[in-house]
Amino acid sequence: MTKQQMLQFVTVERDMPNKRPPDLRADDFNEIYADYAREKAKVQAARCSQCGVPYCQSHCPLHNNIPDWLRLTAEGRLQEAYEISQATNTFPEICGRICPQDRLCEGNCVIEQSGHGTVTIGAIEKYITDTAWEEGWVKPIAPHSERRESVGIIGAGPGGLAAADILRKQGVQVTVYDRYDRAGGLLTYGIPGFKLEKDVVMKRIDQLEKGGVTFKMNCNVGEDISFTDLQKTHDAILIATGVYKSRDLPAPGVGAKGVVRAIDYLTASNRKSFGDTVPEFDNGELNADGKRVVVIGGGDTAMDCVRTAVRQGATSVKCLYRRDKANMPGSQREVANAEEEGVEFVWLSAPKGFTGDVIDGVMVQKMRLGAPDATGRQAPEVIEGSDYIEGADLVIKALGFEPEELPALWDVPELEVTRWGTIKADFETHATSLQGVYACGDIQRGASLVVWAIRDGCEAAEAILDQINQAAAVAAE
Ligand code: FAD
Ligand code: SF4
Ligand code: SF4
């Protein structure tokens, strides 16, 4: 196919893979989008205009070579498309599913500016790699030779796993420590199956294990093993622990039974999907079945909570957010999915307090958007006298996450943190204030995205390789 046979956006409309109808979606935790049929993927990829300066690529945190793999897909050369796609992305099928493409690659696709729908980059990236798995093109890591140096990675989320992949490919001995029983971090226990089915994540972890990465699970660094012991064991350490301290609401009644944290709620639900026994779910504490559910927050986590509650059989699901729809941080695509599934968004509303020892209502105050604050965002202001009670049997707080106090928890006061509590590290090398210790992902940048954690993990791995290569060169002199 020539370049001219691309550019099909003029005659072919943007067409996402089919979405299951909302009433069927509500019955299970399976993904909501079907796969592209081969022909449809080709036709959609051929809509790309093969820009000389591809803004999609520059706005992808991994700088994926999008135009090339679109062209190869349009030509039916899928294995080559896969090779190019995986060269810059450790988990293309995961990013294709859960990146907020509207804010990244697709949000910057030029054909949208000419009045046409963007190329469906994410769906095609997912299609290419899902096909690669089916065809057996995804192979475990097989390093050319083994090295004696070892790296300890704390945290088996996307940041830690991306680094493990790069290091292991170079023959480095890699041990990943995680306090959970399964690897994957938020890919496994945060993000629900309707956005990312769990076998997609488990398949990757299995491949890493087959490629020689050692996983030490149920190992809470700071409790089961000390940080200083890890420093003595490994040539370098990468901290990729994510951010898990939930922000709270200083409102009266917030301690009522039935007011729960989003991370606990989502983890319980994900564990149920794995078939685990989860007492807090089975006793109803973290189960929305038959309840009036109110979720507080407007980010991705809140969207995942409302849609999980729908699937658990809540009688009603409302989302309170203190700003309006245009100013919410969550992806508009996810808001649309939630609305289709019957979630009611109550914009410009904030909780003032909670009623009942066992929750029975949320005191809601209405807000309006006032003058912009220092960040340029319009600050919400209370409309006096507008309060009302919203009945609720389960309230889920999804107000964001902050870092745990690692220097104190790990007894390493020399590990410098920023004023937000994230680990202070160079944004290119990811080196921290401690020699041989690096940091990546949410614990360095604050709650962010999977694709940024992957990028950080790759960069940190490259810097660690530089460090151990230099040390090896000095030793050889
Ligand atoms: P994590 O994924 O958090 O992994 C950190 C790992 O470190 C965990 O496994 C944890 O158990 C382990 N750990 C922590 N402390 C210790 C310790 N002391 N010892 C041993 N192990 C430890 N991003 C997107 O791009 N798209 C989305 O749709 C999206 N949806 C999200 C939905 C929810 C509900 C949440 C909470 C986040 C979502 N995100 C999404 C954000 C994304 O998941 C994170 O940015 C990303 O997972 C960060 O990766 P990470 O590797 O830094 O940390
Ligand atoms: Fe787009 Fe994310 Fe894929 Fe980059 S990794 S091309 S931002 S979907
Ligand atoms: Fe193709 Fe859009 Fe990227 Fe241009 S910006 S190369 S049209 S996907």
XYZ file of C-alpha atoms and ligand atoms in Angstrom:
546
model
C 0.000 0.000 0.000
C 1.446 3.385 -0.924
C 1.300 6.485 1.184
C -1.541 7.710 -1.035
C -3.580 4.632 -0.141
C -3.378 5.733 3.440
C -5.144 9.087 4.068
C -8.500 7.316 4.035
C -9.898 9.644 6.693
C -11.651 11.678 4.006
C -13.910 8.787 3.008
C -13.752 6.427 5.999
C -15.225 7.526 9.306
C -13.655 6.849 12.683
C -15.095 3.594 13.959
C -14.172 2.155 17.342
C -14.545 -1.582 18.021
C -18.118 -2.439 18.977
C -19.116 -1.656 22.530
C -21.347 -4.105 24.393
C -24.788 -2.658 25.262
C -24.892 -1.100 28.760
C -27.453 -3.564 30.167
C -25.226 -6.521 29.221
C -22.076 -4.772 30.500
C -23.669 -4.316 33.918
C -23.898 -8.100 34.353
C -20.160 -8.821 34.456
C -16.663 -7.398 34.841
C -15.501 -8.215 31.318
C -14.100 -5.535 29.039
C -16.738 -3.507 27.237
C -15.081 -3.223 23.811
C -15.017 -6.150 21.382
C -11.885 -6.819 19.307
C -11.447 -5.284 15.887
C -12.012 -7.720 13.056
C -8.830 -7.906 10.928
C -10.368 -6.008 8.002
C -11.754 -3.238 10.188
C -8.369 -2.715 11.865
C -6.744 -2.392 8.426
C -9.326 0.081 7.196
C -9.165 2.178 10.364
C -5.344 2.224 10.341
C -5.436 3.396 6.705
C -7.208 6.587 7.831
C -3.850 7.919 9.069
C -2.406 10.709 6.938
C 1.218 9.704 7.759
C 2.146 13.151 9.020
C 5.735 14.258 8.485
C 5.700 15.659 12.023
C 3.377 13.270 13.855
C 1.908 15.063 16.845
C 0.355 11.796 18.002
C 3.875 10.449 18.528
C 5.221 13.518 20.291
C 2.265 13.473 22.695
C 2.646 9.792 23.500
C 4.826 9.627 26.649
C 6.671 6.648 25.104
C 7.068 8.385 21.728
C 5.670 5.295 20.072
C 6.315 5.142 16.338
C 2.582 5.367 15.640
C 2.566 6.278 11.911
C 4.801 3.316 11.057
C 2.757 0.716 12.893
C -0.454 2.156 11.478
C 0.917 1.880 7.953
C 2.096 -1.701 8.517
C -1.306 -2.613 9.961
C -3.028 -1.085 6.944
C -0.766 -3.217 4.755
C -1.605 -6.358 6.745
C 2.018 -6.691 7.953
C 1.025 -7.260 11.551
C 4.123 -9.007 12.833
C 6.280 -6.100 11.705
C 3.764 -3.675 13.216
C 4.076 -5.583 16.484
C 7.883 -5.488 16.418
C 7.853 -1.712 16.025
C 5.154 -1.202 18.612
C 6.831 -3.343 21.295
C 10.222 -1.726 20.702
C 9.112 1.380 22.624
C 6.407 -0.015 24.890
C 6.710 -2.875 27.370
C 2.917 -3.312 27.582
C 1.294 -2.039 24.351
C -1.902 -4.058 24.812
C -2.345 -2.543 28.271
C -1.771 1.051 27.123
C -4.041 0.479 24.117
C -6.785 -0.399 26.596
C -6.348 2.145 29.384
C -4.376 5.187 28.273
C -6.575 8.289 28.229
C -5.961 8.583 24.491
C -8.221 11.628 24.247
C -5.616 13.549 26.270
C -2.507 11.964 24.706
C -1.945 10.480 21.244
C -5.468 10.710 19.795
C -6.105 14.107 21.355
C -3.293 15.409 19.155
C -4.082 13.598 15.917
C -4.156 16.278 13.233
C -7.013 14.897 11.209
C -9.373 15.842 14.012
C -8.456 19.472 13.429
C -9.637 19.110 9.844
C -13.067 18.053 11.093
C -12.612 14.264 10.950
C -12.580 11.858 13.868
C -9.101 10.938 15.139
C -7.392 7.725 14.113
C -8.313 5.021 16.656
C -4.690 4.673 17.765
C -5.312 2.961 21.108
C -7.694 0.353 19.717
C -5.243 -0.481 16.905
C -2.308 -0.738 19.337
C -4.375 -3.207 21.399
C -5.370 -5.121 18.264
C -1.752 -5.480 17.082
C -0.497 -6.882 20.402
C -3.529 -9.076 21.114
C -2.894 -10.595 17.674
C 0.801 -11.014 18.534
C -0.168 -12.997 21.645
C -2.579 -15.167 19.656
C 0.042 -15.829 16.988
C 2.796 -16.632 19.514
C 4.989 -13.673 18.510
C 5.338 -12.497 22.121
C 8.305 -14.416 23.491
C 9.849 -14.560 26.973
C 13.065 -12.608 27.458
C 16.161 -14.566 26.442
C 19.290 -12.518 27.298
C 22.390 -13.134 25.143
C 24.435 -13.685 28.288
C 23.974 -13.559 32.038
C 25.521 -10.794 34.145
C 26.472 -11.146 37.789
C 25.054 -7.765 38.851
C 21.690 -7.729 40.526
C 18.984 -5.108 40.894
C 16.235 -5.085 43.506
C 12.973 -3.486 42.449
C 10.481 -2.552 45.170
C 6.994 -2.609 43.648
C 5.575 -4.827 40.898
C 3.407 -2.163 39.243
C 3.901 -0.991 35.652
C 6.928 1.165 36.575
C 8.785 -1.641 38.312
C 7.838 -4.220 35.687
C 8.923 -2.013 32.773
C 12.318 -1.598 34.435
C 12.532 -5.339 35.160
C 11.929 -6.062 31.488
C 14.705 -3.751 30.233
C 17.233 -4.890 32.842
C 16.543 -8.570 32.362
C 16.928 -8.237 28.567
C 20.518 -7.154 29.308
C 21.103 -10.259 31.433
C 20.958 -8.452 34.805
C 19.661 -10.520 37.758
C 16.371 -8.894 38.754
C 14.346 -9.476 41.909
C 11.008 -7.700 42.295
C 9.660 -7.350 45.850
C 5.972 -6.609 46.438
C 3.763 -6.595 49.494
C 0.766 -7.927 47.566
C 0.278 -11.605 46.740
C -0.013 -10.919 42.991
C 2.171 -8.696 40.816
C 0.836 -5.871 38.644
C 0.245 -3.111 41.225
C -2.787 -1.047 40.313
C -3.087 -2.933 37.015
C -4.076 -5.948 39.114
C -5.845 -4.584 42.186
C -6.847 -0.990 41.283
C -8.124 -0.871 37.701
C -11.303 -2.961 37.270
C -11.653 -5.805 34.780
C -14.152 -3.929 32.596
C -11.252 -1.634 31.579
C -8.470 -4.209 31.755
C -9.184 -7.912 32.053
C -6.893 -9.555 34.560
C -5.605 -12.335 32.325
C -4.018 -9.624 30.130
C -1.882 -8.556 33.098
C -1.191 -12.061 34.425
C 0.024 -13.206 30.990
C 2.695 -10.487 31.046
C 3.825 -11.358 34.557
C 4.069 -14.999 33.589
C 6.282 -14.026 30.620
C 8.577 -11.986 32.863
C 8.912 -14.941 35.240
C 9.678 -17.253 32.323
C 12.300 -14.724 31.226
C 14.094 -15.049 34.555
C 12.696 -12.209 36.678
C 12.362 -13.366 40.302
C 9.253 -12.209 42.171
C 9.224 -12.113 45.958
C 5.565 -11.575 46.773
C 3.949 -10.936 50.187
C 7.145 -9.098 51.034
C 6.522 -5.700 52.554
C 9.773 -3.769 52.442
C 10.204 -2.031 55.787
C 8.435 -4.885 57.598
C 9.414 -8.262 56.148
C 12.804 -7.100 54.943
C 14.640 -3.878 55.661
C 15.584 -1.373 52.991
C 19.207 -1.424 54.137
C 19.317 -5.206 53.751
C 18.160 -4.765 50.166
C 20.891 -2.205 49.593
C 23.455 -4.733 50.814
C 22.003 -7.489 48.595
C 21.803 -5.616 45.284
C 24.027 -3.418 43.138
C 21.158 -0.986 42.643
C 17.646 -0.464 44.001
C 14.635 0.926 42.190
C 11.758 2.236 44.304
C 8.496 1.831 42.368
C 6.011 1.653 45.210
C 3.230 3.867 43.872
C 1.081 6.085 46.101
C -1.405 4.469 48.451
C -2.292 6.919 51.241
C -5.908 7.887 50.538
C -6.821 11.558 50.932
C -9.572 11.999 53.490
C -12.435 14.398 54.114
C -12.386 16.458 57.266
C -16.212 16.378 57.452
C -18.443 15.491 60.436
C -19.594 11.877 60.433
C -16.875 10.701 58.031
C -16.081 7.852 60.433
C -19.584 6.341 60.028
C -19.817 2.671 59.171
C -20.346 2.429 55.451
C -18.033 5.323 54.465
C -15.148 3.517 52.785
C -11.947 4.233 50.859
C -11.919 3.695 47.103
C -8.743 1.606 47.131
C -10.217 -0.849 49.653
C -13.454 -1.052 47.687
C -11.763 -1.636 44.319
C -9.196 -4.078 45.698
C -11.955 -6.177 47.269
C -13.869 -6.218 43.994
C -10.796 -7.186 41.979
C -9.951 -9.926 44.446
C -13.471 -11.343 44.050
C -12.911 -11.426 40.292
C -9.841 -13.610 40.942
C -12.068 -15.928 43.012
C -10.423 -15.008 46.347
C -12.252 -15.142 49.653
C -12.761 -11.546 50.757
C -14.494 -11.324 54.168
C -15.136 -7.544 53.893
C -16.937 -8.142 50.614
C -18.824 -11.217 51.761
C -20.094 -9.465 54.919
C -21.409 -6.594 52.787
C -18.995 -3.914 54.022
C -17.323 -3.451 50.615
C -20.183 -4.693 48.447
C -22.666 -2.323 46.766
C -25.323 -4.961 46.118
C -28.798 -3.582 46.881
C -27.420 -0.265 48.164
C -27.774 3.412 47.334
C -24.199 4.309 46.537
C -22.638 7.768 46.579
C -19.103 8.164 45.239
C -17.198 11.349 46.041
C -14.616 12.528 43.517
C -14.208 13.248 39.815
C -11.086 11.349 38.745
C -10.407 7.964 37.168
C -10.712 6.235 40.525
C -14.190 7.666 41.090
C -15.230 6.533 37.595
C -14.013 3.020 38.356
C -15.925 2.978 41.650
C -19.254 4.094 40.184
C -19.050 1.544 37.378
C -18.033 -1.224 39.792
C -21.051 -0.378 41.986
C -23.361 -0.689 38.954
C -21.977 -4.183 38.277
C -22.338 -5.229 41.912
C -26.075 -4.512 41.756
C -26.418 -1.132 43.491
C -29.973 0.231 43.450
C -28.683 3.714 42.561
C -25.238 5.186 41.931
C -24.502 8.902 42.215
C -21.207 10.666 41.756
C -20.678 13.954 43.614
C -18.089 16.282 42.159
C -17.440 19.830 43.337
C -16.654 21.271 39.900
C -18.561 20.812 36.625
C -18.179 18.244 33.860
C -15.793 20.390 31.815
C -13.447 20.734 34.782
C -13.306 17.189 36.032
C -9.973 15.342 35.937
C -11.400 11.966 34.850
C -11.422 10.872 31.219
C -14.510 12.043 29.299
C -14.684 8.621 27.658
C -15.111 7.002 31.072
C -17.751 9.556 32.114
C -19.715 8.731 28.951
C -19.419 4.998 29.690
C -20.607 5.551 33.260
C -23.560 7.676 32.117
C -24.585 4.980 29.632
C -24.489 2.468 32.479
C -26.940 4.522 34.545
C -24.650 6.521 36.842
C -26.003 9.932 37.815
C -23.444 12.726 38.056
C -24.279 15.471 40.510
C -21.976 18.261 39.356
C -21.017 21.252 41.516
C -21.766 19.370 44.727
C -19.603 18.631 47.745
C -20.183 16.654 50.925
C -20.514 18.746 54.083
C -20.999 15.807 56.422
C -22.516 12.365 56.844
C -25.556 11.236 58.815
C -26.046 8.065 60.874
C -23.627 5.891 62.854
C -24.287 3.439 60.075
C -24.356 5.748 57.075
C -27.822 6.756 55.891
C -27.164 10.041 54.134
C -24.702 12.590 52.820
C -25.196 16.300 53.606
C -24.595 17.869 50.212
C -23.807 21.516 49.608
C -24.134 23.018 46.157
C -21.180 24.875 44.677
C -20.504 27.403 41.933
C -17.251 28.106 40.129
C -15.602 31.338 41.255
C -12.479 33.212 40.218
C -9.488 31.226 38.960
C -6.972 30.235 41.657
C -3.149 30.294 41.432
C -3.209 27.280 39.090
C -5.657 29.009 36.738
C -8.525 26.659 37.605
C -11.800 28.196 38.769
C -12.131 27.539 42.483
C -15.439 26.043 43.671
C -17.400 28.210 46.144
C -20.242 27.148 48.408
C -23.752 28.427 47.603
C -25.004 29.239 51.101
C -28.368 27.773 52.082
C -28.368 25.182 49.295
C -27.724 22.116 51.503
C -29.766 18.947 51.226
C -29.481 15.320 52.331
C -28.776 12.638 49.753
C -29.782 9.182 51.017
C -26.929 6.652 50.940
C -26.103 3.164 52.261
C -22.519 3.120 50.988
C -20.261 6.132 50.471
C -16.980 5.695 48.635
C -14.285 8.339 49.069
C -12.288 8.691 45.851
C -10.373 11.879 46.584
C -6.944 10.883 45.368
C -3.800 9.398 46.805
C -0.656 10.638 48.501
C 2.688 8.961 49.094
C 3.400 7.026 52.257
C 6.254 8.423 54.379
C 8.911 6.066 53.075
C 11.995 7.599 54.766
C 10.311 7.103 58.161
C 8.712 3.755 57.335
C 11.983 2.387 56.003
C 14.217 4.121 58.517
C 16.256 5.900 55.831
C 16.040 9.617 56.720
C 18.712 10.368 54.065
C 16.203 9.473 51.318
C 15.062 12.933 50.271
C 11.424 13.662 49.482
C 9.677 16.667 47.959
C 7.243 18.840 49.867
C 4.470 16.605 48.524
C 6.151 13.544 50.031
C 7.091 12.040 46.660
C 10.657 10.807 46.322
C 13.034 13.467 45.069
C 14.763 12.074 42.010
C 16.221 13.333 38.762
C 13.566 13.283 36.021
C 15.925 11.760 33.437
C 18.100 9.340 35.382
C 15.627 8.849 38.256
C 18.582 8.850 40.667
C 17.587 9.721 44.242
C 19.650 11.335 46.988
C 21.056 7.882 47.851
C 23.878 6.421 45.786
C 22.632 3.460 43.710
C 18.963 4.083 44.563
C 16.478 5.162 41.903
C 12.733 5.924 41.891
C 10.048 5.823 39.217
C 6.308 5.993 38.603
C 3.748 7.440 40.984
C 6.103 7.507 43.980
C 8.287 9.955 42.057
C 5.737 11.985 40.078
C 2.610 11.646 42.271
C -0.575 9.843 41.176
C -0.314 9.721 37.379
C -0.796 7.268 34.534
C 0.349 3.787 33.624
C 2.095 5.027 30.479
C 4.172 7.529 32.486
C 5.155 4.822 34.974
C 6.316 2.667 32.045
C 8.376 5.498 30.632
C 9.948 6.253 34.003
C 10.700 2.580 34.572
C 12.463 2.319 31.203
C 14.505 5.474 31.823
C 15.480 4.352 35.315
C 16.554 0.957 33.960
C 18.800 2.655 31.374
C 20.400 4.783 34.103
C 20.943 1.694 36.279
C 22.583 -0.069 33.331
C 24.921 2.920 32.913
C 25.796 2.714 36.596
C 26.594 -0.987 36.579
C 28.447 -0.786 33.268
C 30.635 1.990 34.633
C 31.315 -0.006 37.797
C 32.164 -3.078 35.697
C 34.543 -1.002 33.547
C 36.309 0.368 36.634
C 36.602 -3.141 38.107
C 38.119 -4.425 34.842
C 40.853 -1.749 34.801
P 1.611 0.917 41.312
O 0.878 0.425 40.131
O 0.827 1.532 42.393
O 2.448 -0.308 41.900
C 3.176 -0.163 43.090
C 3.437 -1.516 43.705
O 4.330 -1.333 44.821
C 2.193 -2.191 44.271
O 2.077 -3.498 43.769
C 2.424 -2.194 45.787
O 1.895 -3.344 46.424
C 3.940 -2.190 45.866
N 4.446 -1.654 47.134
C 4.155 -0.465 47.707
N 4.834 -0.322 48.848
C 5.571 -1.451 49.018
C 6.468 -1.896 50.008
N 6.760 -1.175 51.095
N 7.037 -3.110 49.859
C 6.759 -3.884 48.787
N 5.907 -3.497 47.806
C 5.331 -2.295 47.916
N -3.787 5.047 34.763
C -4.029 4.958 33.443
O -3.118 5.205 32.639
N -5.268 4.603 32.961
C -6.272 4.290 33.790
O -7.367 3.962 33.333
C -6.047 4.336 35.188
N -7.026 3.976 36.036
C -6.754 3.986 37.372
C -7.738 3.559 38.244
C -7.495 3.532 39.601
C -8.561 3.045 40.522
C -6.257 3.997 40.114
C -6.015 4.028 41.595
C -5.271 4.433 39.257
C -5.508 4.419 37.880
N -4.527 4.809 36.980
C -4.770 4.735 35.642
C -3.185 5.232 37.451
C -2.169 4.088 37.342
O -2.720 2.886 37.789
C -0.888 4.425 38.095
O -0.412 5.671 37.640
C 0.187 3.365 37.866
O -0.275 2.079 38.227
C 1.449 3.707 38.664
O 2.362 2.669 38.509
P 3.494 2.405 39.601
O 4.294 1.270 39.068
O 4.184 3.666 39.914
O 2.716 1.988 40.949
Fe -1.459 6.373 22.781
Fe -0.861 5.406 25.187
Fe -0.385 3.952 23.039
Fe 1.077 6.121 23.532
S 1.018 4.264 24.749
S 0.211 5.494 21.546
S -0.438 7.474 24.463
S -2.386 4.592 23.742
Fe -1.625 9.603 11.639
Fe -3.025 11.260 13.248
Fe -0.548 10.546 13.885
Fe -0.949 12.161 11.815
S -1.360 12.633 13.951
S 0.457 10.400 11.890
S -2.906 11.345 11.047
S -2.316 9.201 13.714
